[in-house]
CSV table of C-alpha atoms and ligand atoms in Angstrom, one decimal:
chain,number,residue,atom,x,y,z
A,1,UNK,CA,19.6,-29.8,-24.7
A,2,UNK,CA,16.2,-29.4,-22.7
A,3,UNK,CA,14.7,-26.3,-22.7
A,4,UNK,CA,14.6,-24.0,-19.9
A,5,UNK,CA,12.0,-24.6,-17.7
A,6,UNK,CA,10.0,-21.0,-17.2
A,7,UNK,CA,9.5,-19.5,-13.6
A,8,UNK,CA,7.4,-16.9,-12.6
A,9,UNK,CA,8.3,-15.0,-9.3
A,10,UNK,CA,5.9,-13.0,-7.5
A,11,UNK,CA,8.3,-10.2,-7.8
A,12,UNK,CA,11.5,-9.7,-8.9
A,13,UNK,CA,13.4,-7.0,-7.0
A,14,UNK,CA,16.9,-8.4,-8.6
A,15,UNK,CA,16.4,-7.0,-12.4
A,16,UNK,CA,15.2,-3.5,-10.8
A,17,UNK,CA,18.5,-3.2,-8.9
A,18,UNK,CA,20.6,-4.9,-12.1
A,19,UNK,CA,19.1,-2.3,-13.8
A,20,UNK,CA,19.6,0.9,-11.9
A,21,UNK,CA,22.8,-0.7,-10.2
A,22,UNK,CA,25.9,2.1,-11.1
A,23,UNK,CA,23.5,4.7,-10.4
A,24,UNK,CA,22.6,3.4,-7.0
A,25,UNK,CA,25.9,2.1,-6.0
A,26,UNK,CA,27.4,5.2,-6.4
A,27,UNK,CA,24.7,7.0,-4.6
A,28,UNK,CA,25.2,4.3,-1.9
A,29,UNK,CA,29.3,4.5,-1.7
A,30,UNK,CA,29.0,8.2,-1.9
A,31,UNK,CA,25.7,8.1,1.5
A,32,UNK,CA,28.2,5.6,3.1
A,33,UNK,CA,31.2,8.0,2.7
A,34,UNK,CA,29.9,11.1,3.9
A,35,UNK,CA,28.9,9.4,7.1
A,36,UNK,CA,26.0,11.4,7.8
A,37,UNK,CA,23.0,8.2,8.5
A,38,UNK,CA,20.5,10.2,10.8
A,39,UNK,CA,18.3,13.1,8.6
A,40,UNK,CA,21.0,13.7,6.4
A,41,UNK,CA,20.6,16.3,3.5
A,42,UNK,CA,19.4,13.5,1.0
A,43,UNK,CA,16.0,13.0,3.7
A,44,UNK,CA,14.5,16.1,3.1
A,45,UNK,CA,15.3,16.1,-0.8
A,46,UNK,CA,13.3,13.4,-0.7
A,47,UNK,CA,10.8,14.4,0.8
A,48,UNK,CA,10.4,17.5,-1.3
A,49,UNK,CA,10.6,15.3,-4.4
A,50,UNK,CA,7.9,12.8,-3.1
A,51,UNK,CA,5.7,15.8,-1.9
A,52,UNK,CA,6.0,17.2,-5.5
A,53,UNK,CA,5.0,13.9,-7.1
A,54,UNK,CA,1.9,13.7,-4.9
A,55,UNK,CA,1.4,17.5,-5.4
A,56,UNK,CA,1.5,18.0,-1.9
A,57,UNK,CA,2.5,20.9,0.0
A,58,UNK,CA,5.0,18.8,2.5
A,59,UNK,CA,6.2,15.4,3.3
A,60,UNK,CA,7.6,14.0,6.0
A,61,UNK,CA,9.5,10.9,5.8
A,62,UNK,CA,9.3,8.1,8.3
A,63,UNK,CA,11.0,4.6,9.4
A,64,UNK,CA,8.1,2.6,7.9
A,65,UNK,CA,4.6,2.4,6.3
A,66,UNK,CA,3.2,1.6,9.5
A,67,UNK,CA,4.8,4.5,11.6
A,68,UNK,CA,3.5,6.6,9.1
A,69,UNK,CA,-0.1,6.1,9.4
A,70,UNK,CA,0.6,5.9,13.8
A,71,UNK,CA,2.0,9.1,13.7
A,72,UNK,CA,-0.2,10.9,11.3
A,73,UNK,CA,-3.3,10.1,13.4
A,74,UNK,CA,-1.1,10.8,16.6
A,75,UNK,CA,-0.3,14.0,15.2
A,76,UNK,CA,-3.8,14.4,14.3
A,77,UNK,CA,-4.6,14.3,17.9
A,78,UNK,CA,-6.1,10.9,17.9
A,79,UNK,CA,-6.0,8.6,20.6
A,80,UNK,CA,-7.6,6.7,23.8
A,81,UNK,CA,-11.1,7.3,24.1
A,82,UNK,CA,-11.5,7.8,20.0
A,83,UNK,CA,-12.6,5.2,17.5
A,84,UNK,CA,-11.4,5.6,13.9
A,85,UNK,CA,-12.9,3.5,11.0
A,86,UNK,CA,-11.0,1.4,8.7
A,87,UNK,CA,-11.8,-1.7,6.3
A,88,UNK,CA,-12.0,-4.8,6.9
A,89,UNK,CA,-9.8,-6.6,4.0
A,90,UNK,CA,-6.5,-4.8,5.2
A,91,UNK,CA,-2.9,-5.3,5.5
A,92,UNK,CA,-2.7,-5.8,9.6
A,93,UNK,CA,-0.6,-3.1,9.7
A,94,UNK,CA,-3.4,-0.2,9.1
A,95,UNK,CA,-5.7,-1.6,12.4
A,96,UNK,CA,-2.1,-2.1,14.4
A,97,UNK,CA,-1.3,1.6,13.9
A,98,UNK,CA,-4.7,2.7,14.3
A,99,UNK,CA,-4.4,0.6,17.9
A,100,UNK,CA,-1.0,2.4,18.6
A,101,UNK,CA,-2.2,5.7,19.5
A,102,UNK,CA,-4.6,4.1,22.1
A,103,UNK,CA,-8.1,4.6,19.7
A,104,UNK,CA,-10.2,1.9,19.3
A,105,UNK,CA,-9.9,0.3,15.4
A,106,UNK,CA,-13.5,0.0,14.4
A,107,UNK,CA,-14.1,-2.2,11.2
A,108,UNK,CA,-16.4,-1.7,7.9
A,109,UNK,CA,-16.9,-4.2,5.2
A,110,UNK,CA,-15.8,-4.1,1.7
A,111,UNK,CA,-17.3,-3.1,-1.5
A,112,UNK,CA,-17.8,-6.6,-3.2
A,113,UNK,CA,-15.9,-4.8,-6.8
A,114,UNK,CA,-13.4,-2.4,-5.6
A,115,UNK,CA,-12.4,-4.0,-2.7
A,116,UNK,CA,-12.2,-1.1,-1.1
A,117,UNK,CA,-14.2,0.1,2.3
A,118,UNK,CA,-18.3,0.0,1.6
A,119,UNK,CA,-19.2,3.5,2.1
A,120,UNK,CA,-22.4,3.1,2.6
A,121,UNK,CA,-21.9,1.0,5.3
A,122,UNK,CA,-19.6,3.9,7.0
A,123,UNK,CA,-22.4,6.2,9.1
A,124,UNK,CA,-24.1,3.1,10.5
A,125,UNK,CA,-20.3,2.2,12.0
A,126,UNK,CA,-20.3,5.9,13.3
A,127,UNK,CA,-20.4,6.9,16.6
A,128,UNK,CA,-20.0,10.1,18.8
A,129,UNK,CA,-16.6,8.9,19.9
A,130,UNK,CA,-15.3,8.7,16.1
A,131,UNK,CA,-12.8,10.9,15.3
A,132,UNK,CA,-11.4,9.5,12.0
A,133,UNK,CA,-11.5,7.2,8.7
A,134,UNK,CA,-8.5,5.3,7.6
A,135,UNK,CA,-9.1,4.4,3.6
A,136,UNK,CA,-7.0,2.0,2.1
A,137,UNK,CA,-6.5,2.1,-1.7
A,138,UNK,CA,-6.1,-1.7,-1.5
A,139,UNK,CA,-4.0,-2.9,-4.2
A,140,UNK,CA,-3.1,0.1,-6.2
A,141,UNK,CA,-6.8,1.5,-6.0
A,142,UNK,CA,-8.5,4.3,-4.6
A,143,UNK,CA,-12.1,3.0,-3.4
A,144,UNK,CA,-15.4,5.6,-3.6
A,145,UNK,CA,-13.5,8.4,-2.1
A,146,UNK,CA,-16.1,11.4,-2.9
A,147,UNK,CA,-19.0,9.8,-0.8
A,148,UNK,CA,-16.3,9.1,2.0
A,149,UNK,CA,-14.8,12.7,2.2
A,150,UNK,CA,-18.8,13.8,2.5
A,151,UNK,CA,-19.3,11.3,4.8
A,152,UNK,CA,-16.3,12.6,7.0
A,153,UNK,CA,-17.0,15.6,6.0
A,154,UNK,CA,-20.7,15.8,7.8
A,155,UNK,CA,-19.4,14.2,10.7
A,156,UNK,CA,-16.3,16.2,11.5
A,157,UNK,CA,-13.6,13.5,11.2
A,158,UNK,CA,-10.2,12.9,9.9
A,159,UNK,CA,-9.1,11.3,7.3
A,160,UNK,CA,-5.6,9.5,6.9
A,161,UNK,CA,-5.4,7.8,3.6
A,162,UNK,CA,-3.5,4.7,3.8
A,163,UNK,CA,-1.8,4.8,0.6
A,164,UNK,CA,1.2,2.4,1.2
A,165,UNK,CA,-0.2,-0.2,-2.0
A,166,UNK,CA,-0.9,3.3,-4.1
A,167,UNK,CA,2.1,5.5,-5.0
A,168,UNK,CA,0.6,7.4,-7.8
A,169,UNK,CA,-2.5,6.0,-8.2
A,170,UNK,CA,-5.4,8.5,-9.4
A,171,UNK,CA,-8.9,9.5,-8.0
A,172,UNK,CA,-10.5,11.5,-10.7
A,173,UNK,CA,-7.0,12.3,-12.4
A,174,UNK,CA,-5.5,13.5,-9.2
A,175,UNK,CA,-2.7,11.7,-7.3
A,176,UNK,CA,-3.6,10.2,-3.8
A,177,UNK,CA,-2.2,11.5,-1.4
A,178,UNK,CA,-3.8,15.0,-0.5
A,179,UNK,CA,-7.5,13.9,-0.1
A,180,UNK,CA,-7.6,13.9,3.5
A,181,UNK,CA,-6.1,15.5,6.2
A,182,UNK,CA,-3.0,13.4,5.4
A,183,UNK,CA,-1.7,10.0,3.4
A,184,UNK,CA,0.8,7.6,4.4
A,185,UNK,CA,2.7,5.7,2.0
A,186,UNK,CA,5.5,2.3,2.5
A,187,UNK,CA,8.6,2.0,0.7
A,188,UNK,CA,8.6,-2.0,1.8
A,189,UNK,CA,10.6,-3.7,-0.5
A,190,UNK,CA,8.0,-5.2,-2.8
A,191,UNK,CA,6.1,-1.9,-2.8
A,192,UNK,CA,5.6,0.0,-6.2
A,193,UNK,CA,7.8,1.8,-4.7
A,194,UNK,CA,10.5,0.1,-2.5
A,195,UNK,CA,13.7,0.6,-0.9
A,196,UNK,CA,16.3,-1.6,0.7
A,197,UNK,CA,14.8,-2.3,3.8
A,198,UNK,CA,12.1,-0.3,5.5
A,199,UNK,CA,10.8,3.3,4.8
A,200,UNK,CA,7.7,5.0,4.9
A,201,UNK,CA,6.3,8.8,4.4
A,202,UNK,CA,3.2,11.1,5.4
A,203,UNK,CA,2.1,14.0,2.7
A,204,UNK,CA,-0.2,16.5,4.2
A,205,UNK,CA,-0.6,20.2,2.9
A,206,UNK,CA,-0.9,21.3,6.9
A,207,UNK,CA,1.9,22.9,7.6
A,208,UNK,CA,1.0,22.7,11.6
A,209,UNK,CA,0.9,18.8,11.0
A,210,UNK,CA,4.2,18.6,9.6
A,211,UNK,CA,5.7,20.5,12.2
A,212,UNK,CA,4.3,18.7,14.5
A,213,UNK,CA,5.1,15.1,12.6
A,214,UNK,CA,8.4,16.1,12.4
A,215,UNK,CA,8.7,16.3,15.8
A,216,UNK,CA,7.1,13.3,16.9
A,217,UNK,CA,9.2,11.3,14.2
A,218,UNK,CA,12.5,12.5,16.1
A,219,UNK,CA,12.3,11.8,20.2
A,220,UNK,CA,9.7,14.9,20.1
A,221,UNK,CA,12.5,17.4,19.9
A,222,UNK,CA,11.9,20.4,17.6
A,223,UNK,CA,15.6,21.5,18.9
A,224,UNK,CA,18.1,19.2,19.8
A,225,UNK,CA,17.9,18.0,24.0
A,226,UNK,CA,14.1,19.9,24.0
A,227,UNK,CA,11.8,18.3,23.8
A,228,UNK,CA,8.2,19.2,23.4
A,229,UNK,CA,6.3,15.8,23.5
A,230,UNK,CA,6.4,12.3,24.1
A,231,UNK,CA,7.9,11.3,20.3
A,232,UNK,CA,9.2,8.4,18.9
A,233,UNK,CA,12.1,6.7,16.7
A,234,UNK,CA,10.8,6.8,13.2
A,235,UNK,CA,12.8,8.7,11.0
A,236,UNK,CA,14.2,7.2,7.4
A,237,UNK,CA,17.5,7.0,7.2
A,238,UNK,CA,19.8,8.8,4.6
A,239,UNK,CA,20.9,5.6,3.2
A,240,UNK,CA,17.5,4.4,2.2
A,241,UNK,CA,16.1,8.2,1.1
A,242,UNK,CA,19.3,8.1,-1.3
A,243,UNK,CA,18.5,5.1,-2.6
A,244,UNK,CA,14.6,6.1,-3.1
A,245,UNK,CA,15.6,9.3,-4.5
A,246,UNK,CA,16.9,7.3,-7.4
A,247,UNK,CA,14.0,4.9,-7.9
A,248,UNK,CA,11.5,8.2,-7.7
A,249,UNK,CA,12.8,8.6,-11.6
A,250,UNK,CA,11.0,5.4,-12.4
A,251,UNK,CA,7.8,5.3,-10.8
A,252,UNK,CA,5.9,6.5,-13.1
A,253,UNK,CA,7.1,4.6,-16.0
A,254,UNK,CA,6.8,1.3,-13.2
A,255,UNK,CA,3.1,1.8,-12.6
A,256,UNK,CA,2.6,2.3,-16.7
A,257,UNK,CA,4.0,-1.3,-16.8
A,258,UNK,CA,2.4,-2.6,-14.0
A,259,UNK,CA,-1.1,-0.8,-16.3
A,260,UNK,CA,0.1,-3.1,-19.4
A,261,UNK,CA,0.5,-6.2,-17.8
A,262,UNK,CA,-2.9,-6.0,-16.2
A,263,UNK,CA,-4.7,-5.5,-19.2
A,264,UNK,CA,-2.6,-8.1,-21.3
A,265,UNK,CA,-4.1,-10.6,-17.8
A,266,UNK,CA,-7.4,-9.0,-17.9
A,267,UNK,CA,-8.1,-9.6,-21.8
A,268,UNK,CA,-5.9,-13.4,-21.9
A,269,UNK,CA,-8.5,-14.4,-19.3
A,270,UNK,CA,-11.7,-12.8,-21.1
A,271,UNK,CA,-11.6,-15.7,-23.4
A,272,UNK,CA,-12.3,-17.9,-20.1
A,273,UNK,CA,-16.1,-16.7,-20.0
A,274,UNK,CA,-16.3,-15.5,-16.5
A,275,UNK,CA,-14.7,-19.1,-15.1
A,276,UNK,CA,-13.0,-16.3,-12.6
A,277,UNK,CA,-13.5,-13.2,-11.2
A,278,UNK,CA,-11.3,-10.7,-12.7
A,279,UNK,CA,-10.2,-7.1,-10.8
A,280,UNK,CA,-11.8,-4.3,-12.0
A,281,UNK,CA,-11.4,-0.9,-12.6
A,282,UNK,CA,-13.3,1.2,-11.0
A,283,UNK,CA,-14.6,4.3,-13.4
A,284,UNK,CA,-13.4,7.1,-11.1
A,285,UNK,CA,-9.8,5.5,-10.5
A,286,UNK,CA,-6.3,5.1,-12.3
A,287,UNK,CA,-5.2,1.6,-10.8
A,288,UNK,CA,-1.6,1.4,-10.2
A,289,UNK,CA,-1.9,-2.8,-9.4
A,290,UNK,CA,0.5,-2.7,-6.8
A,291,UNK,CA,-1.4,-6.5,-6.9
A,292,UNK,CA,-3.7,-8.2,-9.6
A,293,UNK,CA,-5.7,-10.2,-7.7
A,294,UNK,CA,-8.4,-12.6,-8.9
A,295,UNK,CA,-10.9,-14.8,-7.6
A,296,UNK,CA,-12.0,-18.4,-7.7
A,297,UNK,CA,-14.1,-20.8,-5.6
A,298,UNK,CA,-10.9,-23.5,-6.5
A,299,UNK,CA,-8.8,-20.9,-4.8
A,300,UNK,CA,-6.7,-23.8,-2.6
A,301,UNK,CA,-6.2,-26.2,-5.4
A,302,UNK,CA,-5.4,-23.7,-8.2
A,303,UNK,CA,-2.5,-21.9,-5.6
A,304,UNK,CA,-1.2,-25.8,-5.5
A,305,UNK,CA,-1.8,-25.7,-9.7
A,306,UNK,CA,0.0,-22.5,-10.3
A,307,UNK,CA,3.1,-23.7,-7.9
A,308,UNK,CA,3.8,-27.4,-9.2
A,309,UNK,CA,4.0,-24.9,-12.5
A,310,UNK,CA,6.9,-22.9,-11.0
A,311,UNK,CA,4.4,-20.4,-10.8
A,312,UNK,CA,4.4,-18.2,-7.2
A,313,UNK,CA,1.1,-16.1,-6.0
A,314,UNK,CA,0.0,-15.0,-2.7
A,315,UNK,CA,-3.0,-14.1,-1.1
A,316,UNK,CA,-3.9,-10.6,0.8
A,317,UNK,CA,-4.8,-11.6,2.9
A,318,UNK,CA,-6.2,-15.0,4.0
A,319,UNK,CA,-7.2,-14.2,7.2
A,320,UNK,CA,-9.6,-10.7,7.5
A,321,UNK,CA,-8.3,-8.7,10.8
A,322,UNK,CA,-11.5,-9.8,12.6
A,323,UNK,CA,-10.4,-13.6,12.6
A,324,UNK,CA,-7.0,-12.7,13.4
A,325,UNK,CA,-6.0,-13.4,17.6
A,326,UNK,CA,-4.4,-10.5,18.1
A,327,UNK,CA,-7.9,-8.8,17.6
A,328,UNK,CA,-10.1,-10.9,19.1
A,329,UNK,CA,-10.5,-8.4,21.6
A,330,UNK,CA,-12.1,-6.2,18.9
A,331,UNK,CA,-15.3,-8.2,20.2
A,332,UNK,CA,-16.3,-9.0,16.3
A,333,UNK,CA,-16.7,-12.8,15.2
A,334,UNK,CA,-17.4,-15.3,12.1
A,335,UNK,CA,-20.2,-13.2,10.1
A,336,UNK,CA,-19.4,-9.7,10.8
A,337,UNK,CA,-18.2,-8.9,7.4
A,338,UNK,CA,-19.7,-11.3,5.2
A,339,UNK,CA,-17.9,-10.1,1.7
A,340,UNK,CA,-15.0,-9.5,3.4
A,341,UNK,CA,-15.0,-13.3,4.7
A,342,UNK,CA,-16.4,-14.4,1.8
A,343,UNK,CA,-13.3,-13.3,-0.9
A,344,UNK,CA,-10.7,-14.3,2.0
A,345,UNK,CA,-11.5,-17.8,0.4
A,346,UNK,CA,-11.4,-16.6,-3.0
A,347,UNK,CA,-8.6,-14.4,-3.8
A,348,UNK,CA,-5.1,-15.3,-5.6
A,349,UNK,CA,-2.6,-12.5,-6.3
A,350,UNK,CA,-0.9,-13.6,-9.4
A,351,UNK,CA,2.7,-12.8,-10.3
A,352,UNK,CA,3.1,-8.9,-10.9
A,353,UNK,CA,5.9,-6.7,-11.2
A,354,UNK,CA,7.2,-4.0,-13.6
A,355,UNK,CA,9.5,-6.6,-15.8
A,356,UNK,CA,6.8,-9.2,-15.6
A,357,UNK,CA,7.5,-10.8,-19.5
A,358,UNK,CA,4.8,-11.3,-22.5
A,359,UNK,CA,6.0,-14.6,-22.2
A,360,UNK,CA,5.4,-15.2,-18.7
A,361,UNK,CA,2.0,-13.6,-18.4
A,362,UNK,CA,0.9,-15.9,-21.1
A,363,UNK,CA,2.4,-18.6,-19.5
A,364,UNK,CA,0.4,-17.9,-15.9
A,365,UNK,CA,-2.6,-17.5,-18.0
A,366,UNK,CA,-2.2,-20.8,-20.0
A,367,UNK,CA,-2.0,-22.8,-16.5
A,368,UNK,CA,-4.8,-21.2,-15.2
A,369,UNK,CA,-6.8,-22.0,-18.4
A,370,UNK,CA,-5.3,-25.8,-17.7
A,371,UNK,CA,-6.7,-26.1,-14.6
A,372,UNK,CA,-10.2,-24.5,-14.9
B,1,LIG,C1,2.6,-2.4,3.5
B,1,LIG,C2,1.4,-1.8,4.1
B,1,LIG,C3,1.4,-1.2,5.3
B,1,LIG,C4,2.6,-1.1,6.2
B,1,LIG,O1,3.8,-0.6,5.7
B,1,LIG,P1,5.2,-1.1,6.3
B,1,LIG,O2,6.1,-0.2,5.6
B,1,LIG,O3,5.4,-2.5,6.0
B,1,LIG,O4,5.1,-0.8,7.8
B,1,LIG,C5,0.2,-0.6,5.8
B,1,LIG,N1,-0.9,-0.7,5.1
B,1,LIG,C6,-1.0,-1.4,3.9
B,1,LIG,C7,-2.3,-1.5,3.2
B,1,LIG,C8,0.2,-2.0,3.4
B,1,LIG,O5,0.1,-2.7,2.3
């Protein structure tokens, strides 16, 4: 008989939910039984659990990742007339919420290493209107966050961390999530930590912000039929906090696996002699590698490589914000953020997941060492 040929997803979200499936069914049956969808008593357990994991004072939970960051600067007081700062090489998501509350997204370029915003690039993007910085621990990693809490820090402004890639990731062996005014975080599907369908949440130790966040999440109504503000739809529902409650458990031990498999990538492909770019670590950071992405000029041809192998990657993301249509209107073109542009034709995120195999990381490594 002919051997089985290997695969390698990008993810896998079916051998999580084989493996946690009576406890999560059950939690299900017993969310769908007791009828109560809408902020139901499973929403703000979660939230306290989540807020303790992040040792945070308070977390409010939210319909999505993207929500999250809109309403945190919303609730921050940002919005038309204000500029806030965020990077260049981003999920679209962080400038579209930034754009939500009516402020003007203003872009900064990356640190060539950590991928992360280039801080010393931040006060000449400063301007009196600025009222905030939006850091994005891009792929499981908090960028050069001491020089960037200075920097905000000497110029009065916010700071929403957009942690939705960084559940649990460390900045000098403390958790993101409480470096800034407040941190929003996705529970996407193929985040480290994901429910079934959407969800997202915003941690903040101001206790006036979450009161006033968990007004905005629900119609603006602190009571029910009075309401205080303009709010919006964009609460999780019970369903999916149940079903996060029980994935919490396994977070941590998640990201330790994601750790392993990147260092079983990163030392396979030392024996290449620098033929690619490898991710690094930076010194002041614990990596959760919500991606492990790596970079070659052959970027094109090696994605066609790695797939004719049953092999699936992505890239985040091919197209920086700035070269996107919907922001055209930002005003920047081709050349405004030269690194950023530059490893937009570089980058390959290579299969990664907590039940990634031995086997199958030394398989994607083997066809990569084929084709260089
Ligand atoms: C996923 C993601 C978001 C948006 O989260 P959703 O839950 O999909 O709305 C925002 N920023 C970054 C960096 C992300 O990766």
């Amino acid at each position: 008989m002919a051997k089985a040929k290997i695969e390698v997803p990008f993810v896998d979200l079916k051998i999580q939910y084989r493996t946690l499936k009576k406890e999560l069914d059950r939690k299900i049956l017993k969310a769908l039984g007791d009828c109560h969808f809408i902020l139901g008593p499973g929403v703000s357990k979660f939230e306290k659990e989540f807020a303790q994991f992040c040792n945070a004072r308070f977390a409010v939970s939210t319909s999505s990742g993207t929500s999250a960051i809109f309403l945190a600067l919303k609730a921050l007081g940002i919005g038309k007339g204000d500029e806030v700062l965020t990077q260049a090489n981003t999920f679209i998501a962080t400038v579209l919420a930034i754009y939500y509350t009516g402020a003007k997204p203003v872009l900064v370029d990356i640190e060539r290493d950590s991928y992360n915003i280039d801080v010393k690039k931040l006060e000449a993007a400063i301007t009196k209107k600025t009222k905030a910085i939006v850091p994005v621990h891009l792929y499981g990693q908090p960028g050069n966050l001491g020089d960037l809490l200075r920097c905000a820090k000497k110029h009065k402004l916010k700071v929403v961390e957009d942690a939705c890639q960084a559940h649990g990731a460390e900045y000098k062996g403390k958790r993101v999530g409480t470096f800034g005014d407040a941190a929003a975080f996705s529970f996407y599907p193929g985040k480290n930590l994901g429910a079934f369908g959407d969800g997202g949440i915003i941690v903040t130790n101001n206790s006036r912000l979450k009161d006033m966040l968990l007004i905005y999440r629900d119609y603006g109504q602190k009571k029910k039929y009075q309401h205080l503000v303009k709010g919006y739809n964009a609460r999780l529902d019970t369903l999916q906090a149940e079903i996060l409650r029980v994935k919490l458990k396994h977070l941590v031990r998640w990201n330790e696996l994601r750790r392993k498999h990147a260092q079983s990538y990163t030392k396979l492909f030392k024996k290449l002699n620098g033929a690619l770019i490898v991710p690094q670590e930076m010194p002041w950071a614990k990596h959760v590698w919500h991606l492990y992405v790596i970079r070659t000029a052959r970027r094109n041809a090696l994605l066609q490589h790695l797939k004719d192998n049953r092999i699936f990657a992505g890239i985040h993301y091919p197209i920086p914000i700035h070269l996107q249509p919907a922001f055209f209107d930002l005003g920047y073109k081709r050349g405004s953020f030269p690194v950023t542009e530059k490893i937009a034709g570089e980058i390959v995120s290579l299969p990664m997941f907590p039940e990634l195999s031995k086997k199958q990381i030394k398989y994607v490594v083997d066809k990569i060492k084929d084709f260089l």
